[in-house]
PDB file of C-alpha atoms in Angstrom:
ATOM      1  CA  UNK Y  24       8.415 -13.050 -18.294  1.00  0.00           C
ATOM      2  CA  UNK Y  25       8.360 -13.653 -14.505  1.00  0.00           C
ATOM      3  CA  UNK Y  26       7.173 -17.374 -13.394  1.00  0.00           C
ATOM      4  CA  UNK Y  27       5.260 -16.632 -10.997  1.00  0.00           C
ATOM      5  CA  UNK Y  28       5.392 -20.168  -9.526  1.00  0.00           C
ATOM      6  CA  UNK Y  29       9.196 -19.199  -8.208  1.00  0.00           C
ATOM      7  CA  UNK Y  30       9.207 -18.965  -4.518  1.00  0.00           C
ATOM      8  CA  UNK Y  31      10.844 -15.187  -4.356  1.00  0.00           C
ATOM      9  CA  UNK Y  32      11.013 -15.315  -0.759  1.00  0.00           C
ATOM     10  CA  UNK Y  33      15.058 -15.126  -0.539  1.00  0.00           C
ATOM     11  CA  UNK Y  34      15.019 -10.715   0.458  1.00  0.00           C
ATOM     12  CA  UNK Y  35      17.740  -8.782  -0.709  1.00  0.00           C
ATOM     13  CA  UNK Y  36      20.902  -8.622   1.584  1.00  0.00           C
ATOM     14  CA  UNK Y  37      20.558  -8.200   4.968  1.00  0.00           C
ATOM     15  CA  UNK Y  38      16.793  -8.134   5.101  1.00  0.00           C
ATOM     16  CA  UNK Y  39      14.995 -10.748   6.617  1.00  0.00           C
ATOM     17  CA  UNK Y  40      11.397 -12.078   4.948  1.00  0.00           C
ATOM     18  CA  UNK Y  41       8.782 -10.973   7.303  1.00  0.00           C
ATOM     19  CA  UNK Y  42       5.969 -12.963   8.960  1.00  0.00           C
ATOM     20  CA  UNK Y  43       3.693 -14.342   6.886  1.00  0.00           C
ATOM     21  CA  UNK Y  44       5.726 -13.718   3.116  1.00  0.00           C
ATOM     22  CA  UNK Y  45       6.714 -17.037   2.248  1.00  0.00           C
ATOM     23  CA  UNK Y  46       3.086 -18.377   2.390  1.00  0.00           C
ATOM     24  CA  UNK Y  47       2.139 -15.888  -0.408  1.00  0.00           C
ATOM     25  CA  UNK Y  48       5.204 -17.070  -3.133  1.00  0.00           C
ATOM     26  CA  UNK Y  49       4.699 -20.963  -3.037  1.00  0.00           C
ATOM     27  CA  UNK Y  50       1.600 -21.821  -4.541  1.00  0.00           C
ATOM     28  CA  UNK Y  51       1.102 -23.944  -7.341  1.00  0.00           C
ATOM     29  CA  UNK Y  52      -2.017 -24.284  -9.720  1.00  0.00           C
ATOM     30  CA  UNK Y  53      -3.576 -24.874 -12.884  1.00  0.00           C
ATOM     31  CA  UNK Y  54      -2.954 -22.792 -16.058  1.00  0.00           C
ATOM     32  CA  UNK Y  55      -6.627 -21.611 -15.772  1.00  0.00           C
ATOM     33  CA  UNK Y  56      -6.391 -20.463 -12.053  1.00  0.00           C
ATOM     34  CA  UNK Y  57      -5.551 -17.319 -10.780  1.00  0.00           C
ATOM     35  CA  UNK Y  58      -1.734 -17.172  -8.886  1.00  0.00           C
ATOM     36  CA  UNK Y  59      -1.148 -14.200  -6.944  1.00  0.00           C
ATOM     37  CA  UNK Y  60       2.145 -13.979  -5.797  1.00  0.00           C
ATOM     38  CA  UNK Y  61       4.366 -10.947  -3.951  1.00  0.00           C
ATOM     39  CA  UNK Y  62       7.434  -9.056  -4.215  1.00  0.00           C
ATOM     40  CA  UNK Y  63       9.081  -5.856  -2.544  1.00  0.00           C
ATOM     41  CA  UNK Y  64       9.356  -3.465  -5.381  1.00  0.00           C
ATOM     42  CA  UNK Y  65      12.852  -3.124  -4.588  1.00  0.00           C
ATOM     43  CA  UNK Y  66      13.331  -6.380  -5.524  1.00  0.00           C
ATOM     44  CA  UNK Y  67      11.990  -5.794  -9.418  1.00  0.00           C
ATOM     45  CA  UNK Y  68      13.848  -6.983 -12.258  1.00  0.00           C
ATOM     46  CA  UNK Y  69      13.956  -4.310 -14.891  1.00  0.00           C
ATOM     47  CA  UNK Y  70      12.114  -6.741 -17.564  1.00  0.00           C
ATOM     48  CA  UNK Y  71       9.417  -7.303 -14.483  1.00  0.00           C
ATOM     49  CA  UNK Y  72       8.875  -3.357 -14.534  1.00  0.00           C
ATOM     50  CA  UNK Y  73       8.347  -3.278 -18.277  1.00  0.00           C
ATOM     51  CA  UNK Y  74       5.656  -5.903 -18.142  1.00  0.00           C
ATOM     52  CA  UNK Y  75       4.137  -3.889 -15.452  1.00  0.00           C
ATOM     53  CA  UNK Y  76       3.975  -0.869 -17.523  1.00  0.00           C
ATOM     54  CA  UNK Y  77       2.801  -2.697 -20.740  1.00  0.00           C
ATOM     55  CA  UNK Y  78      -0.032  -3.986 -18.429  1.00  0.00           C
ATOM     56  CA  UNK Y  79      -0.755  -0.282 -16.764  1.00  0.00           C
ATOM     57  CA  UNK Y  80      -0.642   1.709 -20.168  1.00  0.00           C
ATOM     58  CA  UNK Y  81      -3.425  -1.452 -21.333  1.00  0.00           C
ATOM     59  CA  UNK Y  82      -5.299  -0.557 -18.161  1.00  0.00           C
ATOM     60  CA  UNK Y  83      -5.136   3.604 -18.219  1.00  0.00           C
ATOM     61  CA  UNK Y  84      -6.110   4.332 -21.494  1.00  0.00           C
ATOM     62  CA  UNK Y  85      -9.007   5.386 -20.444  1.00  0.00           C
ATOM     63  CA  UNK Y  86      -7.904   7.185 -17.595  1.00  0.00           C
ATOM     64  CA  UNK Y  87      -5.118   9.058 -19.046  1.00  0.00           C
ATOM     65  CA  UNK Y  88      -7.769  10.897 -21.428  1.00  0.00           C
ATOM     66  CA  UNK Y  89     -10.504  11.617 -18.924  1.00  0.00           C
ATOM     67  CA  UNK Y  90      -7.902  13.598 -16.936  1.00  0.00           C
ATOM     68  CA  UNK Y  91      -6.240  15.167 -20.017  1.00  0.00           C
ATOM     69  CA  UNK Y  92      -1.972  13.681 -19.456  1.00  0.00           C
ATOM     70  CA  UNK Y  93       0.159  11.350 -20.773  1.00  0.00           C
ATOM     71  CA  UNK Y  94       1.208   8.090 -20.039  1.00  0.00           C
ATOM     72  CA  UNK Y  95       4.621   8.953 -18.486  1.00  0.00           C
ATOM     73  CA  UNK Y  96       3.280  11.588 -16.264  1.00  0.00           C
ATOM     74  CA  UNK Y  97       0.703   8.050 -15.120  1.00  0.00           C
ATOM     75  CA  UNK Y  98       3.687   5.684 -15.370  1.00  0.00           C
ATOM     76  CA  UNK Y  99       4.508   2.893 -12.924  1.00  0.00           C
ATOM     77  CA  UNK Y 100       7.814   4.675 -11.862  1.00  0.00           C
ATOM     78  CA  UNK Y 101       6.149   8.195 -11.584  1.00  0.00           C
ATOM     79  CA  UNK Y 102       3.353   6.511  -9.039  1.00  0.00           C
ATOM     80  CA  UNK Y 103       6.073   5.098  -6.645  1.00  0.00           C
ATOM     81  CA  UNK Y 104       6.905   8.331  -6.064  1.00  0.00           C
ATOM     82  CA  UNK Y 105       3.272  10.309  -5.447  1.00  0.00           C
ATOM     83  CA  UNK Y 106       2.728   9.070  -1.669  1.00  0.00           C
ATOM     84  CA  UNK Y 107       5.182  11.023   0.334  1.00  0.00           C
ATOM     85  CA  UNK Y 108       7.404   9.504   3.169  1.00  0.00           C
ATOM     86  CA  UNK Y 109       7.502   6.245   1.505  1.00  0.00           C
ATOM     87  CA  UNK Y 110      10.987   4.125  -0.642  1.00  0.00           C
ATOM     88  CA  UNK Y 111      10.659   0.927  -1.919  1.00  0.00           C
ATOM     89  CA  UNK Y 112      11.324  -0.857   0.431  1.00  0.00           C
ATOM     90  CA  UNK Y 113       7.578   0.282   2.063  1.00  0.00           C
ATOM     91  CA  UNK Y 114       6.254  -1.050  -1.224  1.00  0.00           C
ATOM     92  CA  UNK Y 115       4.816  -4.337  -2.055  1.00  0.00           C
ATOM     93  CA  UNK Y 116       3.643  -5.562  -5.423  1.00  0.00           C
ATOM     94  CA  UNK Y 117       0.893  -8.141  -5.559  1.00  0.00           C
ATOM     95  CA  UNK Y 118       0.609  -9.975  -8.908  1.00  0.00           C
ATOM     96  CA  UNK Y 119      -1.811 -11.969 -10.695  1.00  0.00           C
ATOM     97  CA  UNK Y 120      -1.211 -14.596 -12.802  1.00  0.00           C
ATOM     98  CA  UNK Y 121      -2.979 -16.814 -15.489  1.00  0.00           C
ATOM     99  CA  UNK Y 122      -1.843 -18.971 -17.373  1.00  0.00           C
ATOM    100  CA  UNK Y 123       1.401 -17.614 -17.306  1.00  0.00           C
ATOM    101  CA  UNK Y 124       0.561 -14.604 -18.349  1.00  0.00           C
ATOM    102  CA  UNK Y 125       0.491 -10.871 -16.010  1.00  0.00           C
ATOM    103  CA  UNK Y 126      -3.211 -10.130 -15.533  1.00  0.00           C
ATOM    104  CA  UNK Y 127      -2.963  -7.648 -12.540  1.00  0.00           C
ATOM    105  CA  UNK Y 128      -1.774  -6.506 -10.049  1.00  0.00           C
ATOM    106  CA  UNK Y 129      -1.645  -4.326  -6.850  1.00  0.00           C
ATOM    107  CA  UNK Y 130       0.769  -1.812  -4.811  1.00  0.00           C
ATOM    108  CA  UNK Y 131       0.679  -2.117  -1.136  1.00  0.00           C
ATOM    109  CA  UNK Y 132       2.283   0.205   0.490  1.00  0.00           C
ATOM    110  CA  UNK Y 133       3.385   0.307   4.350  1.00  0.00           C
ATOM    111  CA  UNK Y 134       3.739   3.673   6.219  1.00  0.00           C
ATOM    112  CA  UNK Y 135       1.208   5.462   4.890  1.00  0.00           C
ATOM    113  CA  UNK Y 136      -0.928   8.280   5.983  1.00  0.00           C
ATOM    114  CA  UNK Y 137       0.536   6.936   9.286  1.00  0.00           C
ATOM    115  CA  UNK Y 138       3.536   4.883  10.197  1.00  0.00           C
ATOM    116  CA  UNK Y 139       1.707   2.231  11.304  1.00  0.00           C
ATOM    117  CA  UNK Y 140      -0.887   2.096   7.838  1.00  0.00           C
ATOM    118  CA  UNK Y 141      -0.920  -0.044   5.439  1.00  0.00           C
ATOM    119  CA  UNK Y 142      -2.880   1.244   2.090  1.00  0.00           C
ATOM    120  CA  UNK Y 143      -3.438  -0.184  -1.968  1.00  0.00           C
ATOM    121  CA  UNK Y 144      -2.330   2.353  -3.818  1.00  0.00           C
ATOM    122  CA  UNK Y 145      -3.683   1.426  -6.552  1.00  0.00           C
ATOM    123  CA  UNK Y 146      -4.679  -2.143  -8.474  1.00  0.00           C
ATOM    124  CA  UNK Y 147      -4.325  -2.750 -12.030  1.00  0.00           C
ATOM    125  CA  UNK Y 148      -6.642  -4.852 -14.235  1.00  0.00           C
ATOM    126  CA  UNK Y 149      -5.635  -5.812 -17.698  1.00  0.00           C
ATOM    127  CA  UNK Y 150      -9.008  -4.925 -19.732  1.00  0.00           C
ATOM    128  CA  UNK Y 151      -9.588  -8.204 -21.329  1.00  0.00           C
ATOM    129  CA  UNK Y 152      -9.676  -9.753 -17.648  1.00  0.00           C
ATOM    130  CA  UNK Y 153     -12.104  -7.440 -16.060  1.00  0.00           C
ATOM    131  CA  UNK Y 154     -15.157  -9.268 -13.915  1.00  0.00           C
ATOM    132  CA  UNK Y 155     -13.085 -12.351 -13.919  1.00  0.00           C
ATOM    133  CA  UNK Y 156     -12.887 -12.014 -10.398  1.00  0.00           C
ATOM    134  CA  UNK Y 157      -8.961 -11.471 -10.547  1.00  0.00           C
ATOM    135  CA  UNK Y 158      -9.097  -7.999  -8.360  1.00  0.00           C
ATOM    136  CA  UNK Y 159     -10.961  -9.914  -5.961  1.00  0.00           C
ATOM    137  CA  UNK Y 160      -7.893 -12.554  -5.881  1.00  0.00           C
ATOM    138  CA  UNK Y 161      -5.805  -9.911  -5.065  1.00  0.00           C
ATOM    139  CA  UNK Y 162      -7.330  -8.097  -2.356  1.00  0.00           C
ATOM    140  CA  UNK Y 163      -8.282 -11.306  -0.701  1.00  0.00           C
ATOM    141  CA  UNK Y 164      -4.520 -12.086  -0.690  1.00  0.00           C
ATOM    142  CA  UNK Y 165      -3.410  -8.783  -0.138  1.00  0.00           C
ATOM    143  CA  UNK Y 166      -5.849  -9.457   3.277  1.00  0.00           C
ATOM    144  CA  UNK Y 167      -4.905 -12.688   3.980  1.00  0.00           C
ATOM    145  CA  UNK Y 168      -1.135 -11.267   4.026  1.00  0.00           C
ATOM    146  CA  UNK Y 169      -1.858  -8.218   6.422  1.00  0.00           C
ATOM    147  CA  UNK Y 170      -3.274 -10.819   8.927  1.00  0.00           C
ATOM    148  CA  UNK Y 171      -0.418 -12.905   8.915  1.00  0.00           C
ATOM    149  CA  UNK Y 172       2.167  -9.962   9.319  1.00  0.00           C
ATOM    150  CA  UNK Y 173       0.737  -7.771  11.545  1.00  0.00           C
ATOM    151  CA  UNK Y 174      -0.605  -8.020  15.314  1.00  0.00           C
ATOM    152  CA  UNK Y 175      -4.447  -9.287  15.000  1.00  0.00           C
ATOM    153  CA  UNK Y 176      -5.600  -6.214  18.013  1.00  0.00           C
ATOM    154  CA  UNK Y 177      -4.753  -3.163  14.707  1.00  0.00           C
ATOM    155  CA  UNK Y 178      -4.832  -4.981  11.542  1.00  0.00           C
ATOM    156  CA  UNK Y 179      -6.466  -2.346   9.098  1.00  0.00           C
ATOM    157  CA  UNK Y 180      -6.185  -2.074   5.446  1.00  0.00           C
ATOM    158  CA  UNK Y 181      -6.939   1.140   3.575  1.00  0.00           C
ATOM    159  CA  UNK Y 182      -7.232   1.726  -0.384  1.00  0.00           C
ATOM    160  CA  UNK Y 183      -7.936   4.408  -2.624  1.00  0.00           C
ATOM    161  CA  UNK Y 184     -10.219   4.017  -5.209  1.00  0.00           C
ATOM    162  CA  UNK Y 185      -9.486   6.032  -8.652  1.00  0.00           C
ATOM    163  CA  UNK Y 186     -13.484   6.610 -10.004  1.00  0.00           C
ATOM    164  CA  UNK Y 187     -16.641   5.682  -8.977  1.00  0.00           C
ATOM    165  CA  UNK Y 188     -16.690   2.241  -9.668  1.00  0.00           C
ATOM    166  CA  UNK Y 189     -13.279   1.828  -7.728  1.00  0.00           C
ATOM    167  CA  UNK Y 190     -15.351   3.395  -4.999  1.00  0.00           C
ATOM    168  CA  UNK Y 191     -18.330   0.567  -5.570  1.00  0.00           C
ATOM    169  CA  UNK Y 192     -15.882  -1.877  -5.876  1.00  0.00           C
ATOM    170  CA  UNK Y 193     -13.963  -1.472  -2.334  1.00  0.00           C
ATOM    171  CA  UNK Y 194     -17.138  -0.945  -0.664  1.00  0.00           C
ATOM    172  CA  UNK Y 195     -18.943  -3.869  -1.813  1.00  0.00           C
ATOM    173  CA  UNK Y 196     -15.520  -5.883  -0.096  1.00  0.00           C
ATOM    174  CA  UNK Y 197     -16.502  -4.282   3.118  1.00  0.00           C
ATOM    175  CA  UNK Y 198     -13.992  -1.172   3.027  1.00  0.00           C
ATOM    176  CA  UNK Y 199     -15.837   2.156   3.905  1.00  0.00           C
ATOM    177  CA  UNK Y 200     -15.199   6.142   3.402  1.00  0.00           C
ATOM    178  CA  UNK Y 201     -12.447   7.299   5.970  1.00  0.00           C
ATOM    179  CA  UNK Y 202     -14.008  11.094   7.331  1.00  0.00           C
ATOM    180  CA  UNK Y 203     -10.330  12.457   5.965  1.00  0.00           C
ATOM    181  CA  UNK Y 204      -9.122  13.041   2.294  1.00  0.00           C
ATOM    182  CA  UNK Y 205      -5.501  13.201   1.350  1.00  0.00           C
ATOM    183  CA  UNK Y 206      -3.205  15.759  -0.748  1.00  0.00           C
ATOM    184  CA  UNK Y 207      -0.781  14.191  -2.902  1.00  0.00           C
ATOM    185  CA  UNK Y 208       1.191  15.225  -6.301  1.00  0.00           C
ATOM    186  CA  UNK Y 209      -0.510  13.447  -9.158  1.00  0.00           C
ATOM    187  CA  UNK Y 210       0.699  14.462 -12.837  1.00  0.00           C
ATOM    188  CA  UNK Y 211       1.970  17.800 -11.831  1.00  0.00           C
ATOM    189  CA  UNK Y 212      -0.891  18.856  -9.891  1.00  0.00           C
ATOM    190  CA  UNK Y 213      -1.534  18.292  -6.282  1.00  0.00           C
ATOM    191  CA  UNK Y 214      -4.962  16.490  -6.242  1.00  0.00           C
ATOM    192  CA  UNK Y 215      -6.971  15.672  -3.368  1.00  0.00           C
ATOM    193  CA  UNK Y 216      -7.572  11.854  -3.431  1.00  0.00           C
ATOM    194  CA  UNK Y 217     -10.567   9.881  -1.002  1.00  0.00           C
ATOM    195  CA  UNK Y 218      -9.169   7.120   1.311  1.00  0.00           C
ATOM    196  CA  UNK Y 219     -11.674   3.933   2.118  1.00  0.00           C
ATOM    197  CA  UNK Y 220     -10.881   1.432   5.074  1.00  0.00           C
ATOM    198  CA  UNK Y 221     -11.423  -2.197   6.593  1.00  0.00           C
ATOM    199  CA  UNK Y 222     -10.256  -3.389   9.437  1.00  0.00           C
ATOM    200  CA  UNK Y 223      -9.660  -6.897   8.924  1.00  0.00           C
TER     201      UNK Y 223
END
């Protein structure tokens, strides 16, 4: 397993950390607390992205029936891939620890709709942890991280909520309805997906 109390700031060769990244990877803490640190998918170990996935299939169950598909067509590695225009090196992962132990996490990614966007692709919750106020860690760091790294005139931050009480959720942190909806691959079917907003 990761420890998330490892710095991870070093980037991989020839990339420099950007504003702001270091203060996110450094912070200590009791076993009880909640640690959310960061780290540019790129920069996964393959062990990281198999305790990601045991955490996701935990968290879709549920999800994976209502729409009627499997697990691999919902898989960590198949949901890099939906937004178009993007690599990993536009993709951040935001993870929360307790106790040692993965709990959730979030995908930021950078560059999309628009070049200069910034959107949660999606946060995961293990089911045991829910209302522990653990996706609330995240966002608030995912935040807390925009403002550092980008200019403080344009610092948005969009999400998209999967169901209804994704929707409640977002909006009860301030992010509201964007007047546009999105197209993008999802399981083998193009699905139109709902895009909420806060500008920071």
């Amino acid at each position: 397993m990761t420890d998330p109390n490892l710095s991870g700031s070093i980037m991989p060769t020839g990339e420099e950390a950007p504003p702001g990244y270091e203060l996110f990877n450094q912070k200590q803490a009791a076993p009880t607390d909640i640690i959310v640190n960061s780290v540019f998918v790129s920069q996964l170990a393959e062990i990281e992205v198999v305790e990601l996935e045991q955490l996701r299939q935990l968290a879709m169950r549920g999800i994976v029936e209502s729409i009627g598909t499997t697990h691999e067509d919902l898989s960590f590695e198949e949901e890099l891939n939906i937004l178009p225009g993007t690599d990993d090196s536009d993709r951040m992962l935001f993870r929360a620890y307790r106790d040692h132990r993965l709990v959730g996490y979030a995908l930021l990614v950078i560059g999309w709709p628009k070049r200069e966007d910034w959107v949660i692709q999606h946060m995961i919750i293990n089911p045991e942890n829910r209302l522990q106020g653990i996706g609330t860690a995240i966002v608030s760091t995912v935040e807390s991280y925009a403002r550092h790294s980008q200019s403080p005139d344009k610092v948005c931050l969009s999400a998209i909520p999967i169901d209804q009480s994704g929707r409640s959720f977002w909006a009860l942190r301030g992010y509201t309805d964007e007047p546009a909806t999105y197209q993008v691959p999802i399981a083998g079917e193009v699905k139109e997906i709902l895009v909420v907003k806060k500008c920071l």
